[in-house]
JSON list of C-alpha atoms in Angstrom, two decimals:
[
{"chain": "A", "resi": 257, "resn": "MET", "atom": "CA", "xyz": [120.35, 105.16, 68.87]},
{"chain": "A", "resi": 258, "resn": "ALA", "atom": "CA", "xyz": [118.42, 105.47, 72.12]},
{"chain": "A", "resi": 259, "resn": "ARG", "atom": "CA", "xyz": [117.77, 102.63, 74.54]},
{"chain": "A", "resi": 260, "resn": "LEU", "atom": "CA", "xyz": [114.52, 102.43, 76.46]},
{"chain": "A", "resi": 261, "resn": "LYS", "atom": "CA", "xyz": [114.48, 102.05, 80.23]},
{"chain": "A", "resi": 262, "resn": "GLY", "atom": "CA", "xyz": [111.56, 101.50, 82.54]},
{"chain": "A", "resi": 263, "resn": "LEU", "atom": "CA", "xyz": [108.33, 99.55, 82.28]},
{"chain": "A", "resi": 264, "resn": "LEU", "atom": "CA", "xyz": [107.07, 100.78, 78.88]},
{"chain": "A", "resi": 265, "resn": "LYS", "atom": "CA", "xyz": [108.19, 98.70, 75.92]},
{"chain": "A", "resi": 266, "resn": "PHE", "atom": "CA", "xyz": [107.11, 100.07, 72.54]},
{"chain": "A", "resi": 267, "resn": "LYS", "atom": "CA", "xyz": [107.22, 98.35, 69.17]},
{"chain": "A", "resi": 268, "resn": "GLY", "atom": "CA", "xyz": [106.47, 100.03, 65.85]},
{"chain": "A", "resi": 269, "resn": "THR", "atom": "CA", "xyz": [106.65, 103.62, 64.61]},
{"chain": "A", "resi": 270, "resn": "MET", "atom": "CA", "xyz": [105.49, 106.84, 66.23]},
{"chain": "A", "resi": 271, "resn": "GLY", "atom": "CA", "xyz": [106.01, 109.83, 63.98]},
{"chain": "A", "resi": 272, "resn": "ASP", "atom": "CA", "xyz": [109.63, 109.70, 62.86]},
{"chain": "A", "resi": 273, "resn": "ILE", "atom": "CA", "xyz": [110.74, 107.39, 65.67]},
{"chain": "A", "resi": 274, "resn": "THR", "atom": "CA", "xyz": [110.89, 103.60, 65.23]},
{"chain": "A", "resi": 275, "resn": "PHE", "atom": "CA", "xyz": [110.85, 101.36, 68.30]},
{"chain": "A", "resi": 276, "resn": "TYR", "atom": "CA", "xyz": [112.03, 97.74, 68.17]},
{"chain": "A", "resi": 277, "resn": "LYS", "atom": "CA", "xyz": [113.56, 94.98, 70.27]},
{"chain": "A", "resi": 278, "resn": "THR", "atom": "CA", "xyz": [117.09, 93.67, 69.88]},
{"chain": "A", "resi": 279, "resn": "GLN", "atom": "CA", "xyz": [119.27, 91.23, 71.82]},
{"chain": "A", "resi": 280, "resn": "ASP", "atom": "CA", "xyz": [120.41, 94.25, 73.85]},
{"chain": "A", "resi": 281, "resn": "GLY", "atom": "CA", "xyz": [116.92, 95.35, 74.81]},
{"chain": "A", "resi": 282, "resn": "TYR", "atom": "CA", "xyz": [114.36, 97.81, 73.45]},
{"chain": "A", "resi": 283, "resn": "VAL", "atom": "CA", "xyz": [115.83, 100.62, 71.33]},
{"chain": "A", "resi": 284, "resn": "ALA", "atom": "CA", "xyz": [114.56, 103.58, 69.34]},
{"chain": "A", "resi": 285, "resn": "ARG", "atom": "CA", "xyz": [115.93, 105.39, 66.32]},
{"chain": "A", "resi": 286, "resn": "GLU", "atom": "CA", "xyz": [114.85, 108.20, 64.03]},
{"chain": "A", "resi": 287, "resn": "LYS", "atom": "CA", "xyz": [113.59, 107.32, 60.57]},
{"chain": "A", "resi": 288, "resn": "GLY", "atom": "CA", "xyz": [115.85, 108.48, 57.80]},
{"chain": "A", "resi": 289, "resn": "GLY", "atom": "CA", "xyz": [118.07, 107.37, 54.97]},
{"chain": "A", "resi": 290, "resn": "ILE", "atom": "CA", "xyz": [118.71, 108.15, 51.32]},
{"chain": "A", "resi": 291, "resn": "ASP", "atom": "CA", "xyz": [116.20, 107.69, 48.52]},
{"chain": "A", "resi": 292, "resn": "LYS", "atom": "CA", "xyz": [116.60, 104.20, 47.02]},
{"chain": "A", "resi": 293, "resn": "LYS", "atom": "CA", "xyz": [116.62, 105.43, 43.43]},
{"chain": "A", "resi": 294, "resn": "ARG", "atom": "CA", "xyz": [119.35, 107.94, 44.18]},
{"chain": "A", "resi": 295, "resn": "MET", "atom": "CA", "xyz": [121.34, 105.28, 45.99]},
{"chain": "A", "resi": 296, "resn": "ALA", "atom": "CA", "xyz": [121.12, 103.00, 42.93]},
{"chain": "A", "resi": 297, "resn": "THR", "atom": "CA", "xyz": [122.11, 105.59, 40.32]},
{"chain": "A", "resi": 298, "resn": "ASP", "atom": "CA", "xyz": [124.01, 108.52, 41.86]},
{"chain": "A", "resi": 299, "resn": "PRO", "atom": "CA", "xyz": [127.78, 108.28, 41.07]},
{"chain": "A", "resi": 300, "resn": "ALA", "atom": "CA", "xyz": [128.45, 109.69, 44.53]},
{"chain": "A", "resi": 301, "resn": "PHE", "atom": "CA", "xyz": [127.27, 106.38, 45.99]},
{"chain": "A", "resi": 302, "resn": "GLN", "atom": "CA", "xyz": [129.29, 104.11, 43.71]},
{"chain": "A", "resi": 303, "resn": "ARG", "atom": "CA", "xyz": [131.47, 102.92, 46.60]},
{"chain": "A", "resi": 304, "resn": "THR", "atom": "CA", "xyz": [128.39, 102.34, 48.73]},
{"chain": "A", "resi": 305, "resn": "ARG", "atom": "CA", "xyz": [126.87, 100.17, 46.00]},
{"chain": "A", "resi": 306, "resn": "GLU", "atom": "CA", "xyz": [130.12, 98.21, 45.66]},
{"chain": "A", "resi": 307, "resn": "ASN", "atom": "CA", "xyz": [130.34, 97.65, 49.41]},
{"chain": "A", "resi": 308, "resn": "GLY", "atom": "CA", "xyz": [126.70, 96.63, 49.51]},
{"chain": "A", "resi": 309, "resn": "SER", "atom": "CA", "xyz": [127.19, 94.12, 46.71]},
{"chain": "A", "resi": 310, "resn": "GLU", "atom": "CA", "xyz": [130.13, 92.48, 48.47]},
{"chain": "A", "resi": 311, "resn": "PHE", "atom": "CA", "xyz": [128.35, 92.50, 51.82]},
{"chain": "A", "resi": 312, "resn": "GLY", "atom": "CA", "xyz": [125.40, 90.75, 50.20]},
{"chain": "A", "resi": 313, "resn": "ARG", "atom": "CA", "xyz": [127.75, 88.17, 48.73]},
{"chain": "A", "resi": 314, "resn": "ALA", "atom": "CA", "xyz": [129.28, 87.62, 52.17]},
{"chain": "A", "resi": 315, "resn": "GLY", "atom": "CA", "xyz": [125.80, 87.14, 53.63]},
{"chain": "A", "resi": 316, "resn": "LYS", "atom": "CA", "xyz": [124.91, 84.57, 50.98]},
{"chain": "A", "resi": 317, "resn": "ALA", "atom": "CA", "xyz": [128.16, 82.64, 51.58]},
{"chain": "A", "resi": 318, "resn": "THR", "atom": "CA", "xyz": [127.57, 82.74, 55.33]},
{"chain": "A", "resi": 319, "resn": "LYS", "atom": "CA", "xyz": [124.06, 81.34, 54.93]},
{"chain": "A", "resi": 320, "resn": "LEU", "atom": "CA", "xyz": [125.39, 78.49, 52.76]},
{"chain": "A", "resi": 321, "resn": "LEU", "atom": "CA", "xyz": [128.10, 77.59, 55.27]},
{"chain": "A", "resi": 322, "resn": "ARG", "atom": "CA", "xyz": [125.59, 77.64, 58.14]},
{"chain": "A", "resi": 323, "resn": "MET", "atom": "CA", "xyz": [123.19, 75.45, 56.18]},
{"chain": "A", "resi": 324, "resn": "ALA", "atom": "CA", "xyz": [125.97, 72.99, 55.40]},
{"chain": "A", "resi": 325, "resn": "LEU", "atom": "CA", "xyz": [126.96, 72.69, 59.06]},
{"chain": "A", "resi": 326, "resn": "ARG", "atom": "CA", "xyz": [123.46, 72.79, 60.50]},
{"chain": "A", "resi": 327, "resn": "PRO", "atom": "CA", "xyz": [123.55, 69.17, 61.79]},
{"chain": "A", "resi": 328, "resn": "LEU", "atom": "CA", "xyz": [126.47, 70.22, 64.00]},
{"chain": "A", "resi": 329, "resn": "LEU", "atom": "CA", "xyz": [125.40, 73.79, 64.75]},
{"chain": "A", "resi": 330, "resn": "VAL", "atom": "CA", "xyz": [122.14, 72.73, 66.38]},
{"chain": "A", "resi": 331, "resn": "ASN", "atom": "CA", "xyz": [124.36, 71.52, 69.24]},
{"chain": "A", "resi": 332, "resn": "ALA", "atom": "CA", "xyz": [127.00, 74.28, 69.24]},
{"chain": "A", "resi": 333, "resn": "ALA", "atom": "CA", "xyz": [126.23, 77.86, 68.21]},
{"chain": "A", "resi": 334, "resn": "ASP", "atom": "CA", "xyz": [125.95, 81.18, 70.00]},
{"chain": "A", "resi": 335, "resn": "ASP", "atom": "CA", "xyz": [123.28, 83.83, 69.47]},
{"chain": "A", "resi": 336, "resn": "ARG", "atom": "CA", "xyz": [125.59, 86.12, 67.50]},
{"chain": "A", "resi": 337, "resn": "LEU", "atom": "CA", "xyz": [127.01, 83.50, 65.19]},
{"chain": "A", "resi": 338, "resn": "THR", "atom": "CA", "xyz": [125.58, 84.93, 61.97]},
{"chain": "A", "resi": 339, "resn": "SER", "atom": "CA", "xyz": [126.88, 88.47, 62.47]},
{"chain": "A", "resi": 340, "resn": "ARG", "atom": "CA", "xyz": [130.32, 87.20, 63.53]},
{"chain": "A", "resi": 341, "resn": "LEU", "atom": "CA", "xyz": [130.57, 84.88, 60.54]},
{"chain": "A", "resi": 342, "resn": "VAL", "atom": "CA", "xyz": [129.41, 87.54, 58.07]},
{"chain": "A", "resi": 343, "resn": "LYS", "atom": "CA", "xyz": [132.10, 89.89, 59.40]},
{"chain": "A", "resi": 344, "resn": "LYS", "atom": "CA", "xyz": [134.72, 87.20, 58.84]},
{"chain": "A", "resi": 345, "resn": "MET", "atom": "CA", "xyz": [133.35, 86.36, 55.38]},
{"chain": "A", "resi": 346, "resn": "VAL", "atom": "CA", "xyz": [133.63, 90.02, 54.36]},
{"chain": "A", "resi": 347, "resn": "LYS", "atom": "CA", "xyz": [137.36, 89.83, 55.11]},
{"chain": "A", "resi": 348, "resn": "VAL", "atom": "CA", "xyz": [137.59, 86.67, 52.99]},
{"chain": "A", "resi": 349, "resn": "ILE", "atom": "CA", "xyz": [136.01, 88.52, 50.07]},
{"chain": "A", "resi": 350, "resn": "GLN", "atom": "CA", "xyz": [138.09, 91.66, 50.56]},
{"chain": "A", "resi": 351, "resn": "ALA", "atom": "CA", "xyz": [141.23, 89.53, 50.22]},
{"chain": "A", "resi": 352, "resn": "ASP", "atom": "CA", "xyz": [140.32, 88.87, 46.56]},
{"chain": "A", "resi": 353, "resn": "GLN", "atom": "CA", "xyz": [143.24, 90.30, 44.56]},
{"chain": "A", "resi": 354, "resn": "VAL", "atom": "CA", "xyz": [141.79, 89.37, 41.14]},
{"chain": "A", "resi": 355, "resn": "SER", "atom": "CA", "xyz": [138.29, 90.82, 40.81]},
{"chain": "A", "resi": 356, "resn": "GLU", "atom": "CA", "xyz": [137.28, 94.47, 40.58]},
{"chain": "A", "resi": 357, "resn": "ARG", "atom": "CA", "xyz": [135.91, 96.18, 43.65]},
{"chain": "A", "resi": 358, "resn": "GLY", "atom": "CA", "xyz": [132.25, 95.32, 44.00]},
{"chain": "A", "resi": 359, "resn": "LEU", "atom": "CA", "xyz": [132.81, 92.01, 42.22]},
{"chain": "A", "resi": 360, "resn": "ARG", "atom": "CA", "xyz": [135.16, 90.42, 44.73]},
{"chain": "A", "resi": 361, "resn": "ASN", "atom": "CA", "xyz": [134.05, 86.98, 45.91]},
{"chain": "A", "resi": 362, "resn": "VAL", "atom": "CA", "xyz": [134.82, 84.03, 48.20]},
{"chain": "A", "resi": 363, "resn": "ILE", "atom": "CA", "xyz": [136.31, 81.82, 45.49]},
{"chain": "A", "resi": 364, "resn": "ASP", "atom": "CA", "xyz": [138.95, 84.38, 44.52]},
{"chain": "A", "resi": 365, "resn": "GLY", "atom": "CA", "xyz": [139.35, 85.53, 48.11]},
{"chain": "A", "resi": 366, "resn": "GLU", "atom": "CA", "xyz": [141.14, 83.84, 51.01]},
{"chain": "A", "resi": 367, "resn": "ALA", "atom": "CA", "xyz": [138.88, 81.18, 52.49]},
{"chain": "A", "resi": 368, "resn": "GLU", "atom": "CA", "xyz": [141.79, 80.19, 54.74]},
{"chain": "A", "resi": 369, "resn": "LEU", "atom": "CA", "xyz": [140.95, 83.27, 56.81]},
{"chain": "A", "resi": 370, "resn": "LEU", "atom": "CA", "xyz": [138.08, 81.19, 58.23]},
{"chain": "A", "resi": 371, "resn": "THR", "atom": "CA", "xyz": [140.61, 78.86, 59.87]},
{"chain": "A", "resi": 372, "resn": "GLY", "atom": "CA", "xyz": [140.15, 78.93, 63.63]},
{"chain": "A", "resi": 373, "resn": "PHE", "atom": "CA", "xyz": [136.61, 80.33, 63.54]},
{"chain": "A", "resi": 374, "resn": "GLU", "atom": "CA", "xyz": [134.70, 79.34, 66.69]},
{"chain": "A", "resi": 375, "resn": "PHE", "atom": "CA", "xyz": [130.96, 78.82, 66.26]},
{"chain": "A", "resi": 376, "resn": "ASN", "atom": "CA", "xyz": [130.20, 79.12, 69.98]},
{"chain": "A", "resi": 377, "resn": "ILE", "atom": "CA", "xyz": [131.94, 81.90, 71.89]},
{"chain": "A", "resi": 378, "resn": "TYR", "atom": "CA", "xyz": [130.50, 80.52, 75.14]},
{"chain": "A", "resi": 379, "resn": "GLY", "atom": "CA", "xyz": [132.28, 77.20, 74.66]},
{"chain": "A", "resi": 380, "resn": "LYS", "atom": "CA", "xyz": [135.41, 77.64, 72.58]},
{"chain": "A", "resi": 381, "resn": "PHE", "atom": "CA", "xyz": [137.30, 74.56, 71.39]},
{"chain": "A", "resi": 382, "resn": "ASP", "atom": "CA", "xyz": [140.67, 76.23, 72.01]},
{"chain": "A", "resi": 383, "resn": "SER", "atom": "CA", "xyz": [139.71, 76.98, 75.61]},
{"chain": "A", "resi": 384, "resn": "SER", "atom": "CA", "xyz": [138.50, 73.50, 76.46]},
{"chain": "A", "resi": 385, "resn": "PHE", "atom": "CA", "xyz": [140.38, 70.85, 74.46]},
{"chain": "A", "resi": 386, "resn": "TYR", "atom": "CA", "xyz": [144.10, 70.48, 75.22]},
{"chain": "A", "resi": 387, "resn": "PRO", "atom": "CA", "xyz": [145.23, 66.97, 74.11]},
{"chain": "A", "resi": 388, "resn": "GLN", "atom": "CA", "xyz": [147.89, 66.63, 71.41]},
{"chain": "A", "resi": 389, "resn": "TYR", "atom": "CA", "xyz": [146.32, 66.09, 68.00]},
{"chain": "A", "resi": 390, "resn": "GLU", "atom": "CA", "xyz": [147.04, 66.11, 64.28]},
{"chain": "A", "resi": 391, "resn": "ALA", "atom": "CA", "xyz": [144.66, 67.33, 61.59]},
{"chain": "A", "resi": 392, "resn": "SER", "atom": "CA", "xyz": [144.91, 67.19, 57.81]},
{"chain": "A", "resi": 393, "resn": "ILE", "atom": "CA", "xyz": [142.99, 67.59, 54.57]},
{"chain": "A", "resi": 394, "resn": "ASP", "atom": "CA", "xyz": [144.10, 65.41, 51.65]},
{"chain": "A", "resi": 395, "resn": "ARG", "atom": "CA", "xyz": [142.48, 66.89, 48.55]},
{"chain": "A", "resi": 396, "resn": "LEU", "atom": "CA", "xyz": [143.47, 63.97, 46.30]},
{"chain": "A", "resi": 397, "resn": "SER", "atom": "CA", "xyz": [141.80, 61.29, 48.46]},
{"chain": "A", "resi": 398, "resn": "GLY", "atom": "CA", "xyz": [139.14, 63.56, 49.94]},
{"chain": "A", "resi": 399, "resn": "ASN", "atom": "CA", "xyz": [140.16, 62.48, 53.46]},
{"chain": "A", "resi": 400, "resn": "HIS", "atom": "CA", "xyz": [139.66, 64.93, 56.32]},
{"chain": "A", "resi": 401, "resn": "THR", "atom": "CA", "xyz": [141.50, 63.40, 59.27]},
{"chain": "A", "resi": 402, "resn": "PHE", "atom": "CA", "xyz": [141.57, 64.25, 62.98]},
{"chain": "A", "resi": 403, "resn": "GLU", "atom": "CA", "xyz": [143.78, 62.11, 65.23]},
{"chain": "A", "resi": 404, "resn": "VAL", "atom": "CA", "xyz": [144.18, 62.55, 68.98]},
{"chain": "A", "resi": 405, "resn": "GLN", "atom": "CA", "xyz": [146.97, 60.98, 71.00]},
{"chain": "A", "resi": 406, "resn": "PRO", "atom": "CA", "xyz": [146.02, 59.13, 74.23]},
{"chain": "A", "resi": 407, "resn": "PHE", "atom": "CA", "xyz": [145.15, 61.53, 77.06]},
{"chain": "A", "resi": 408, "resn": "VAL", "atom": "CA", "xyz": [143.47, 61.72, 80.47]},
{"chain": "A", "resi": 409, "resn": "PRO", "atom": "CA", "xyz": [140.09, 63.46, 79.94]},
{"chain": "A", "resi": 410, "resn": "GLN", "atom": "CA", "xyz": [139.82, 65.21, 83.33]},
{"chain": "A", "resi": 411, "resn": "ASN", "atom": "CA", "xyz": [143.33, 66.63, 82.87]},
{"chain": "A", "resi": 412, "resn": "MET", "atom": "CA", "xyz": [143.07, 67.65, 79.22]},
{"chain": "A", "resi": 413, "resn": "ILE", "atom": "CA", "xyz": [139.43, 68.63, 78.68]},
{"chain": "A", "resi": 414, "resn": "ALA", "atom": "CA", "xyz": [138.20, 71.68, 80.62]},
{"chain": "A", "resi": 415, "resn": "ALA", "atom": "CA", "xyz": [134.61, 70.50, 80.87]},
{"chain": "A", "resi": 416, "resn": "PRO", "atom": "CA", "xyz": [131.75, 72.52, 82.40]},
{"chain": "A", "resi": 417, "resn": "VAL", "atom": "CA", "xyz": [130.53, 71.74, 85.91]},
{"chain": "A", "resi": 418, "resn": "GLY", "atom": "CA", "xyz": [128.19, 68.77, 85.86]},
{"chain": "A", "resi": 419, "resn": "THR", "atom": "CA", "xyz": [129.92, 66.94, 83.01]},
{"chain": "A", "resi": 420, "resn": "THR", "atom": "CA", "xyz": [130.22, 63.17, 83.35]},
{"chain": "A", "resi": 421, "resn": "HIS", "atom": "CA", "xyz": [130.78, 62.29, 79.68]},
{"chain": "A", "resi": 422, "resn": "TYR", "atom": "CA", "xyz": [131.80, 63.88, 76.39]},
{"chain": "A", "resi": 423, "resn": "LYS", "atom": "CA", "xyz": [131.87, 63.16, 72.68]},
{"chain": "A", "resi": 424, "resn": "LEU", "atom": "CA", "xyz": [134.22, 64.36, 69.93]},
{"chain": "A", "resi": 425, "resn": "VAL", "atom": "CA", "xyz": [132.57, 65.37, 66.67]},
{"chain": "A", "resi": 426, "resn": "THR", "atom": "CA", "xyz": [134.26, 65.98, 63.32]},
{"chain": "A", "resi": 427, "resn": "ALA", "atom": "CA", "xyz": [133.16, 66.72, 59.79]},
{"chain": "A", "resi": 428, "resn": "GLY", "atom": "CA", "xyz": [134.65, 67.02, 56.34]},
{"chain": "A", "resi": 429, "resn": "LEU", "atom": "CA", "xyz": [132.96, 69.61, 54.17]},
{"chain": "A", "resi": 430, "resn": "GLU", "atom": "CA", "xyz": [133.15, 70.67, 50.53]},
{"chain": "A", "resi": 431, "resn": "VAL", "atom": "CA", "xyz": [131.41, 73.94, 49.65]},
{"chain": "A", "resi": 432, "resn": "ASP", "atom": "CA", "xyz": [130.70, 75.23, 46.13]},
{"chain": "A", "resi": 433, "resn": "PHE", "atom": "CA", "xyz": [130.04, 78.92, 46.76]},
{"chain": "A", "resi": 434, "resn": "GLU", "atom": "CA", "xyz": [129.27, 79.51, 43.08]},
{"chain": "A", "resi": 435, "resn": "ALA", "atom": "CA", "xyz": [126.67, 76.76, 42.65]},
{"chain": "A", "resi": 436, "resn": "ASN", "atom": "CA", "xyz": [125.37, 77.24, 46.23]},
{"chain": "A", "resi": 437, "resn": "THR", "atom": "CA", "xyz": [125.82, 73.53, 47.03]},
{"chain": "A", "resi": 438, "resn": "TYR", "atom": "CA", "xyz": [127.77, 71.50, 49.56]},
{"chain": "A", "resi": 439, "resn": "THR", "atom": "CA", "xyz": [128.74, 67.99, 50.68]},
{"chain": "A", "resi": 440, "resn": "LEU", "atom": "CA", "xyz": [129.02, 67.27, 54.41]},
{"chain": "A", "resi": 441, "resn": "VAL", "atom": "CA", "xyz": [130.40, 64.05, 55.90]},
{"chain": "A", "resi": 442, "resn": "PRO", "atom": "CA", "xyz": [130.18, 64.10, 59.74]},
{"chain": "A", "resi": 443, "resn": "SER", "atom": "CA", "xyz": [131.25, 61.52, 62.30]},
{"chain": "A", "resi": 444, "resn": "ALA", "atom": "CA", "xyz": [131.54, 61.24, 66.06]},
{"chain": "A", "resi": 445, "resn": "THR", "atom": "CA", "xyz": [133.01, 59.09, 68.77]},
{"chain": "A", "resi": 446, "resn": "GLU", "atom": "CA", "xyz": [130.84, 57.18, 71.19]},
{"chain": "A", "resi": 447, "resn": "VAL", "atom": "CA", "xyz": [129.85, 59.02, 74.35]},
{"chain": "A", "resi": 448, "resn": "LEU", "atom": "CA", "xyz": [133.04, 58.69, 76.42]},
{"chain": "A", "resi": 449, "resn": "PRO", "atom": "CA", "xyz": [133.60, 59.00, 80.18]},
{"chain": "A", "resi": 450, "resn": "TRP", "atom": "CA", "xyz": [135.16, 62.21, 81.45]},
{"chain": "A", "resi": 451, "resn": "ASP", "atom": "CA", "xyz": [137.39, 60.54, 84.03]},
{"chain": "A", "resi": 452, "resn": "ASN", "atom": "CA", "xyz": [141.00, 59.89, 85.06]},
{"chain": "A", "resi": 453, "resn": "ALA", "atom": "CA", "xyz": [141.57, 56.87, 82.82]},
{"chain": "A", "resi": 454, "resn": "GLU", "atom": "CA", "xyz": [143.82, 57.37, 79.80]},
{"chain": "A", "resi": 455, "resn": "THR", "atom": "CA", "xyz": [142.03, 57.02, 76.48]},
{"chain": "A", "resi": 456, "resn": "ALA", "atom": "CA", "xyz": [143.14, 54.98, 73.49]},
{"chain": "A", "resi": 457, "resn": "LEU", "atom": "CA", "xyz": [144.24, 56.70, 70.28]},
{"chain": "A", "resi": 458, "resn": "ILE", "atom": "CA", "xyz": [141.25, 58.47, 68.73]},
{"chain": "A", "resi": 459, "resn": "SER", "atom": "CA", "xyz": [141.24, 58.71, 64.95]},
{"chain": "A", "resi": 460, "resn": "GLN", "atom": "CA", "xyz": [138.43, 59.95, 62.73]},
{"chain": "A", "resi": 461, "resn": "THR", "atom": "CA", "xyz": [138.55, 60.23, 58.94]},
{"chain": "A", "resi": 462, "resn": "ASN", "atom": "CA", "xyz": [135.74, 61.76, 56.92]},
{"chain": "A", "resi": 463, "resn": "THR", "atom": "CA", "xyz": [136.05, 61.18, 53.18]},
{"chain": "A", "resi": 464, "resn": "VAL", "atom": "CA", "xyz": [134.22, 63.85, 51.20]},
{"chain": "A", "resi": 465, "resn": "ILE", "atom": "CA", "xyz": [134.88, 64.31, 47.45]},
{"chain": "A", "resi": 466, "resn": "VAL", "atom": "CA", "xyz": [137.87, 62.67, 45.77]},
{"chain": "A", "resi": 467, "resn": "ASN", "atom": "CA", "xyz": [140.12, 65.19, 44.00]},
{"chain": "A", "resi": 468, "resn": "SER", "atom": "CA", "xyz": [137.76, 68.11, 44.67]},
{"chain": "A", "resi": 469, "resn": "THR", "atom": "CA", "xyz": [138.51, 71.55, 43.24]},
{"chain": "A", "resi": 470, "resn": "LYS", "atom": "CA", "xyz": [136.25, 73.38, 45.70]},
{"chain": "A", "resi": 471, "resn": "PRO", "atom": "CA", "xyz": [137.02, 74.83, 49.16]},
{"chain": "A", "resi": 472, "resn": "LEU", "atom": "CA", "xyz": [137.35, 72.11, 51.81]},
{"chain": "A", "resi": 473, "resn": "PHE", "atom": "CA", "xyz": [136.82, 72.46, 55.56]},
{"chain": "A", "resi": 474, "resn": "LEU", "atom": "CA", "xyz": [137.70, 70.25, 58.53]},
{"chain": "A", "resi": 475, "resn": "VAL", "atom": "CA", "xyz": [135.45, 71.02, 61.49]},
{"chain": "A", "resi": 476, "resn": "VAL", "atom": "CA", "xyz": [135.89, 69.62, 65.01]},
{"chain": "A", "resi": 477, "resn": "GLY", "atom": "CA", "xyz": [134.11, 70.02, 68.32]},
{"chain": "A", "resi": 478, "resn": "VAL", "atom": "CA", "xyz": [133.31, 68.63, 71.75]},
{"chain": "A", "resi": 479, "resn": "GLU", "atom": "CA", "xyz": [129.84, 67.88, 73.15]},
{"chain": "A", "resi": 480, "resn": "TYR", "atom": "CA", "xyz": [129.24, 67.47, 76.91]},
{"chain": "A", "resi": 481, "resn": "TYR", "atom": "CA", "xyz": [126.81, 65.14, 78.64]},
{"chain": "A", "resi": 482, "resn": "GLN", "atom": "CA", "xyz": [125.56, 64.28, 82.09]},
{"chain": "A", "resi": 483, "resn": "GLU", "atom": "CA", "xyz": [124.67, 60.68, 82.92]},
{"chain": "A", "resi": 484, "resn": "ILE", "atom": "CA", "xyz": [121.55, 60.18, 85.01]},
{"chain": "A", "resi": 485, "resn": "ASN", "atom": "CA", "xyz": [120.29, 56.65, 85.72]},
{"chain": "A", "resi": 486, "resn": "GLY", "atom": "CA", "xyz": [122.13, 55.24, 82.73]},
{"chain": "A", "resi": 487, "resn": "ALA", "atom": "CA", "xyz": [120.86, 57.87, 80.24]},
{"chain": "A", "resi": 488, "resn": "PHE", "atom": "CA", "xyz": [123.02, 60.63, 78.72]},
{"chain": "A", "resi": 489, "resn": "TYR", "atom": "CA", "xyz": [121.61, 64.16, 78.62]},
{"chain": "A", "resi": 490, "resn": "PRO", "atom": "CA", "xyz": [123.19, 67.13, 76.78]},
{"chain": "A", "resi": 491, "resn": "LEU", "atom": "CA", "xyz": [124.67, 69.35, 79.47]},
{"chain": "A", "resi": 492, "resn": "LYS", "atom": "CA", "xyz": [122.72, 72.63, 79.80]},
{"chain": "A", "resi": 493, "resn": "ASN", "atom": "CA", "xyz": [121.11, 72.00, 76.39]},
{"chain": "A", "resi": 494, "resn": "GLY", "atom": "CA", "xyz": [124.51, 72.08, 74.72]},
{"chain": "A", "resi": 495, "resn": "SER", "atom": "CA", "xyz": [125.21, 75.73, 75.56]},
{"chain": "A", "resi": 496, "resn": "TYR", "atom": "CA", "xyz": [128.89, 74.93, 76.33]},
{"chain": "A", "resi": 497, "resn": "ASN", "atom": "CA", "xyz": [129.54, 72.64, 73.36]},
{"chain": "A", "resi": 498, "resn": "SER", "atom": "CA", "xyz": [132.38, 73.71, 71.10]},
{"chain": "A", "resi": 499, "resn": "LEU", "atom": "CA", "xyz": [132.73, 73.68, 67.31]},
{"chain": "A", "resi": 500, "resn": "LYS", "atom": "CA", "xyz": [135.63, 75.08, 65.33]},
{"chain": "A", "resi": 501, "resn": "ILE", "atom": "CA", "xyz": [136.89, 75.29, 61.74]},
{"chain": "A", "resi": 502, "resn": "LEU", "atom": "CA", "xyz": [140.21, 73.57, 62.30]},
{"chain": "A", "resi": 503, "resn": "LYS", "atom": "CA", "xyz": [141.59, 73.56, 58.75]},
{"chain": "A", "resi": 504, "resn": "VAL", "atom": "CA", "xyz": [140.68, 75.07, 55.40]},
{"chain": "A", "resi": 505, "resn": "ASP", "atom": "CA", "xyz": [141.95, 74.24, 51.91]},
{"chain": "A", "resi": 506, "resn": "SER", "atom": "CA", "xyz": [140.60, 76.80, 49.45]},
{"chain": "A", "resi": 507, "resn": "GLY", "atom": "CA", "xyz": [141.73, 74.87, 46.39]},
{"chain": "A", "resi": 508, "resn": "VAL", "atom": "CA", "xyz": [143.05, 78.06, 44.78]}
]
């Protein structure tokens, strides 16, 4: 793949060369590939078809998870989130020890591999939030609980320059990857001062589905604000906000 330099920026196809724009700039590549009919029927491409089927399944599962968390992701997501999450979802599917190759899926895979996934690499939860906390998913009650012991914000939250306030966000999530449905229950603290005063105990419980049999996710994050004349504004349009999958219970 060639990368264009200089003032000329082409888009489209010239002869056998296709020009297009990516996040990394303008690039060019030669047209090519294998005939679609041959790809779909030739035994030599059986593995390719199997890989393609599972990759498509990973893409569908990724889209569902992103849709489910959209109310939170609008405030905390990087520009390569989809590709990073698809890559992780492929590993979830490949961990399926039950289904035949090409038929492996999220349900029979290891959804727990999504534990720790950061939705914004420019503002990671693990690199900004240091207070002592406990997190749990109780499948029987449907409770997704996040509890933080008292802490001093300026000592325990590595906030971006310009921060005056912050807010903790959490969500309990049930996802049915087979039916392509989900249930999201989010909550958040009030906008809190980022100062040297010790906080009270912070406890948030999101009750999703009682006695669910589907994969459950506990998601947590931090949003940063700047106070100006009594109004709170998202800091740098939320580009440093964090959001992380803290716990996963696959139900398998």
